């Protein structure tokens, strides 16, 4: 499966994800057997707290140390359901969810032995 980077992740994210997938796939078990692993991309609906577009005036006006970053002033405490691309890395022990559209952040993980 080819994983293409998003505008926020780029090729570096795809490369790191590929390395993680390879390391996920070849962890030997105590008995000497190799574990099964998979990497797939899914569309998932996730509760999201939206914010406004960045202020076009850089934060230089507020604090010169923060130039050239922009401010996001329109934060909200009301969630809405939104669809995201989610990269799911999975082996016999754990399932990891990564959101490439927000910079490759790990959204969550499930330990299969406990289900949490």
PDB file of C-alpha atoms in Angstrom:
ATOM      1  CA  UNK A   1       0.000   0.000   0.000  1.00  0.00           C
ATOM      2  CA  UNK A   2       1.369   3.402  -0.903  1.00  0.00           C
ATOM      3  CA  UNK A   3       0.780   6.081   1.678  1.00  0.00           C
ATOM      4  CA  UNK A   4       0.817   9.583   0.297  1.00  0.00           C
ATOM      5  CA  UNK A   5       1.522  12.470   2.635  1.00  0.00           C
ATOM      6  CA  UNK A   6      -1.033  15.207   3.121  1.00  0.00           C
ATOM      7  CA  UNK A   7      -0.320  18.887   2.821  1.00  0.00           C
ATOM      8  CA  UNK A   8       0.447  18.986   6.543  1.00  0.00           C
ATOM      9  CA  UNK A   9       2.366  15.717   6.791  1.00  0.00           C
ATOM     10  CA  UNK A  10       4.443  15.572   3.620  1.00  0.00           C
ATOM     11  CA  UNK A  11       6.886  12.896   2.621  1.00  0.00           C
ATOM     12  CA  UNK A  12       8.585  12.834   6.028  1.00  0.00           C
ATOM     13  CA  UNK A  13       5.386  11.644   7.671  1.00  0.00           C
ATOM     14  CA  UNK A  14       4.861   8.918   5.061  1.00  0.00           C
ATOM     15  CA  UNK A  15       8.454   7.740   5.539  1.00  0.00           C
ATOM     16  CA  UNK A  16       8.131   7.691   9.337  1.00  0.00           C
ATOM     17  CA  UNK A  17       4.838   5.850   9.074  1.00  0.00           C
ATOM     18  CA  UNK A  18       6.415   3.261   6.764  1.00  0.00           C
ATOM     19  CA  UNK A  19       9.277   2.701   9.229  1.00  0.00           C
ATOM     20  CA  UNK A  20       6.792   2.342  12.070  1.00  0.00           C
ATOM     21  CA  UNK A  21       4.792  -0.174  10.046  1.00  0.00           C
ATOM     22  CA  UNK A  22       7.913  -2.207   9.290  1.00  0.00           C
ATOM     23  CA  UNK A  23       8.928  -2.235  12.948  1.00  0.00           C
ATOM     24  CA  UNK A  24       5.353  -3.174  13.847  1.00  0.00           C
ATOM     25  CA  UNK A  25       5.430  -6.130  11.444  1.00  0.00           C
ATOM     26  CA  UNK A  26       8.675  -7.819  12.442  1.00  0.00           C
ATOM     27  CA  UNK A  27       8.533  -8.097  16.211  1.00  0.00           C
ATOM     28  CA  UNK A  28       9.413 -11.711  16.968  1.00  0.00           C
ATOM     29  CA  UNK A  29       7.298 -13.569  19.465  1.00  0.00           C
ATOM     30  CA  UNK A  30       8.947 -15.561  22.289  1.00  0.00           C
ATOM     31  CA  UNK A  31       8.332 -18.756  20.313  1.00  0.00           C
ATOM     32  CA  UNK A  32      10.281 -17.367  17.340  1.00  0.00           C
ATOM     33  CA  UNK A  33       7.227 -16.746  15.167  1.00  0.00           C
ATOM     34  CA  UNK A  34       6.605 -13.424  13.458  1.00  0.00           C
ATOM     35  CA  UNK A  35       3.499 -11.482  14.354  1.00  0.00           C
ATOM     36  CA  UNK A  36       0.985 -10.255  11.827  1.00  0.00           C
ATOM     37  CA  UNK A  37       0.606  -6.512  11.292  1.00  0.00           C
ATOM     38  CA  UNK A  38      -1.347  -4.238   8.994  1.00  0.00           C
ATOM     39  CA  UNK A  39      -1.485  -0.602   7.928  1.00  0.00           C
ATOM     40  CA  UNK A  40      -4.604   0.831   6.330  1.00  0.00           C
ATOM     41  CA  UNK A  41      -6.220   4.216   5.750  1.00  0.00           C
ATOM     42  CA  UNK A  42      -9.854   4.663   6.733  1.00  0.00           C
ATOM     43  CA  UNK A  43     -12.329   7.540   6.802  1.00  0.00           C
ATOM     44  CA  UNK A  44     -13.677   7.934  10.367  1.00  0.00           C
ATOM     45  CA  UNK A  45     -16.160  10.326  11.891  1.00  0.00           C
ATOM     46  CA  UNK A  46     -14.585  11.882  14.993  1.00  0.00           C
ATOM     47  CA  UNK A  47     -15.890  14.431  17.487  1.00  0.00           C
ATOM     48  CA  UNK A  48     -14.030  17.651  16.602  1.00  0.00           C
ATOM     49  CA  UNK A  49     -13.844  21.076  18.236  1.00  0.00           C
ATOM     50  CA  UNK A  50     -13.544  23.465  15.279  1.00  0.00           C
ATOM     51  CA  UNK A  51     -11.736  26.800  15.245  1.00  0.00           C
ATOM     52  CA  UNK A  52     -11.698  29.712  12.851  1.00  0.00           C
ATOM     53  CA  UNK A  53      -9.316  30.310   9.994  1.00  0.00           C
ATOM     54  CA  UNK A  54      -6.084  31.927  11.137  1.00  0.00           C
ATOM     55  CA  UNK A  55      -6.013  35.696  11.495  1.00  0.00           C
ATOM     56  CA  UNK A  56      -4.232  36.970   8.354  1.00  0.00           C
ATOM     57  CA  UNK A  57      -2.219  39.437  10.459  1.00  0.00           C
ATOM     58  CA  UNK A  58       0.782  37.590  11.972  1.00  0.00           C
ATOM     59  CA  UNK A  59       1.105  37.535  15.753  1.00  0.00           C
ATOM     60  CA  UNK A  60       4.005  40.005  15.401  1.00  0.00           C
ATOM     61  CA  UNK A  61       1.486  42.675  16.371  1.00  0.00           C
ATOM     62  CA  UNK A  62       0.865  40.926  19.727  1.00  0.00           C
ATOM     63  CA  UNK A  63       4.283  39.454  20.483  1.00  0.00           C
ATOM     64  CA  UNK A  64       7.358  39.764  18.240  1.00  0.00           C
ATOM     65  CA  UNK A  65       8.722  36.411  19.496  1.00  0.00           C
ATOM     66  CA  UNK A  66       5.837  34.575  17.810  1.00  0.00           C
ATOM     67  CA  UNK A  67       6.359  35.896  14.262  1.00  0.00           C
ATOM     68  CA  UNK A  68       5.505  34.464  11.626  1.00  0.00           C
ATOM     69  CA  UNK A  69       2.818  32.403  13.357  1.00  0.00           C
ATOM     70  CA  UNK A  70      -0.866  33.259  13.109  1.00  0.00           C
ATOM     71  CA  UNK A  71      -3.529  33.333  15.814  1.00  0.00           C
ATOM     72  CA  UNK A  72      -6.632  31.130  15.886  1.00  0.00           C
ATOM     73  CA  UNK A  73      -9.152  33.204  17.825  1.00  0.00           C
ATOM     74  CA  UNK A  74     -12.407  31.427  16.976  1.00  0.00           C
ATOM     75  CA  UNK A  75     -12.214  28.482  19.390  1.00  0.00           C
ATOM     76  CA  UNK A  76     -15.424  26.816  20.515  1.00  0.00           C
ATOM     77  CA  UNK A  77     -16.520  24.450  23.275  1.00  0.00           C
ATOM     78  CA  UNK A  78     -19.204  22.864  21.087  1.00  0.00           C
ATOM     79  CA  UNK A  79     -18.150  19.695  19.308  1.00  0.00           C
ATOM     80  CA  UNK A  80     -19.280  18.585  15.877  1.00  0.00           C
ATOM     81  CA  UNK A  81     -18.805  15.280  14.093  1.00  0.00           C
ATOM     82  CA  UNK A  82     -16.306  15.519  11.211  1.00  0.00           C
ATOM     83  CA  UNK A  83     -14.794  12.950   8.859  1.00  0.00           C
ATOM     84  CA  UNK A  84     -11.003  12.506   8.948  1.00  0.00           C
ATOM     85  CA  UNK A  85      -8.518  10.259   7.168  1.00  0.00           C
ATOM     86  CA  UNK A  86      -7.161   7.896   9.820  1.00  0.00           C
ATOM     87  CA  UNK A  87      -4.116   5.662   9.372  1.00  0.00           C
ATOM     88  CA  UNK A  88      -4.680   2.492  11.412  1.00  0.00           C
ATOM     89  CA  UNK A  89      -1.577   0.528  12.452  1.00  0.00           C
ATOM     90  CA  UNK A  90      -2.434  -2.815  13.964  1.00  0.00           C
ATOM     91  CA  UNK A  91      -0.699  -5.952  15.200  1.00  0.00           C
ATOM     92  CA  UNK A  92      -1.705  -8.793  17.525  1.00  0.00           C
ATOM     93  CA  UNK A  93      -1.303  -6.610  20.634  1.00  0.00           C
ATOM     94  CA  UNK A  94      -2.203  -3.016  19.799  1.00  0.00           C
ATOM     95  CA  UNK A  95      -4.172  -0.840  17.388  1.00  0.00           C
ATOM     96  CA  UNK A  96      -2.909   2.750  16.840  1.00  0.00           C
ATOM     97  CA  UNK A  97      -4.826   5.586  15.137  1.00  0.00           C
ATOM     98  CA  UNK A  98      -2.861   8.418  13.452  1.00  0.00           C
ATOM     99  CA  UNK A  99      -4.411  11.565  11.918  1.00  0.00           C
ATOM    100  CA  UNK A 100      -2.223  12.692   8.984  1.00  0.00           C
ATOM    101  CA  UNK A 101      -4.457  15.702   8.230  1.00  0.00           C
ATOM    102  CA  UNK A 102      -3.504  17.320  11.544  1.00  0.00           C
ATOM    103  CA  UNK A 103       0.241  16.775  11.321  1.00  0.00           C
ATOM    104  CA  UNK A 104       0.471  13.040  12.014  1.00  0.00           C
ATOM    105  CA  UNK A 105      -0.735  13.198  15.605  1.00  0.00           C
ATOM    106  CA  UNK A 106      -1.561   9.939  17.356  1.00  0.00           C
ATOM    107  CA  UNK A 107      -5.301  10.168  18.048  1.00  0.00           C
ATOM    108  CA  UNK A 108      -5.493   7.051  20.180  1.00  0.00           C
ATOM    109  CA  UNK A 109      -4.536   3.442  20.751  1.00  0.00           C
ATOM    110  CA  UNK A 110      -6.265   0.287  21.931  1.00  0.00           C
ATOM    111  CA  UNK A 111      -4.463  -2.400  23.899  1.00  0.00           C
ATOM    112  CA  UNK A 112      -6.053  -5.588  22.593  1.00  0.00           C
ATOM    113  CA  UNK A 113      -5.451  -7.556  25.786  1.00  0.00           C
ATOM    114  CA  UNK A 114      -7.685  -5.203  27.796  1.00  0.00           C
ATOM    115  CA  UNK A 115      -9.742  -3.567  25.050  1.00  0.00           C
ATOM    116  CA  UNK A 116      -8.850  -0.129  26.390  1.00  0.00           C
TER     117      UNK A 116
END
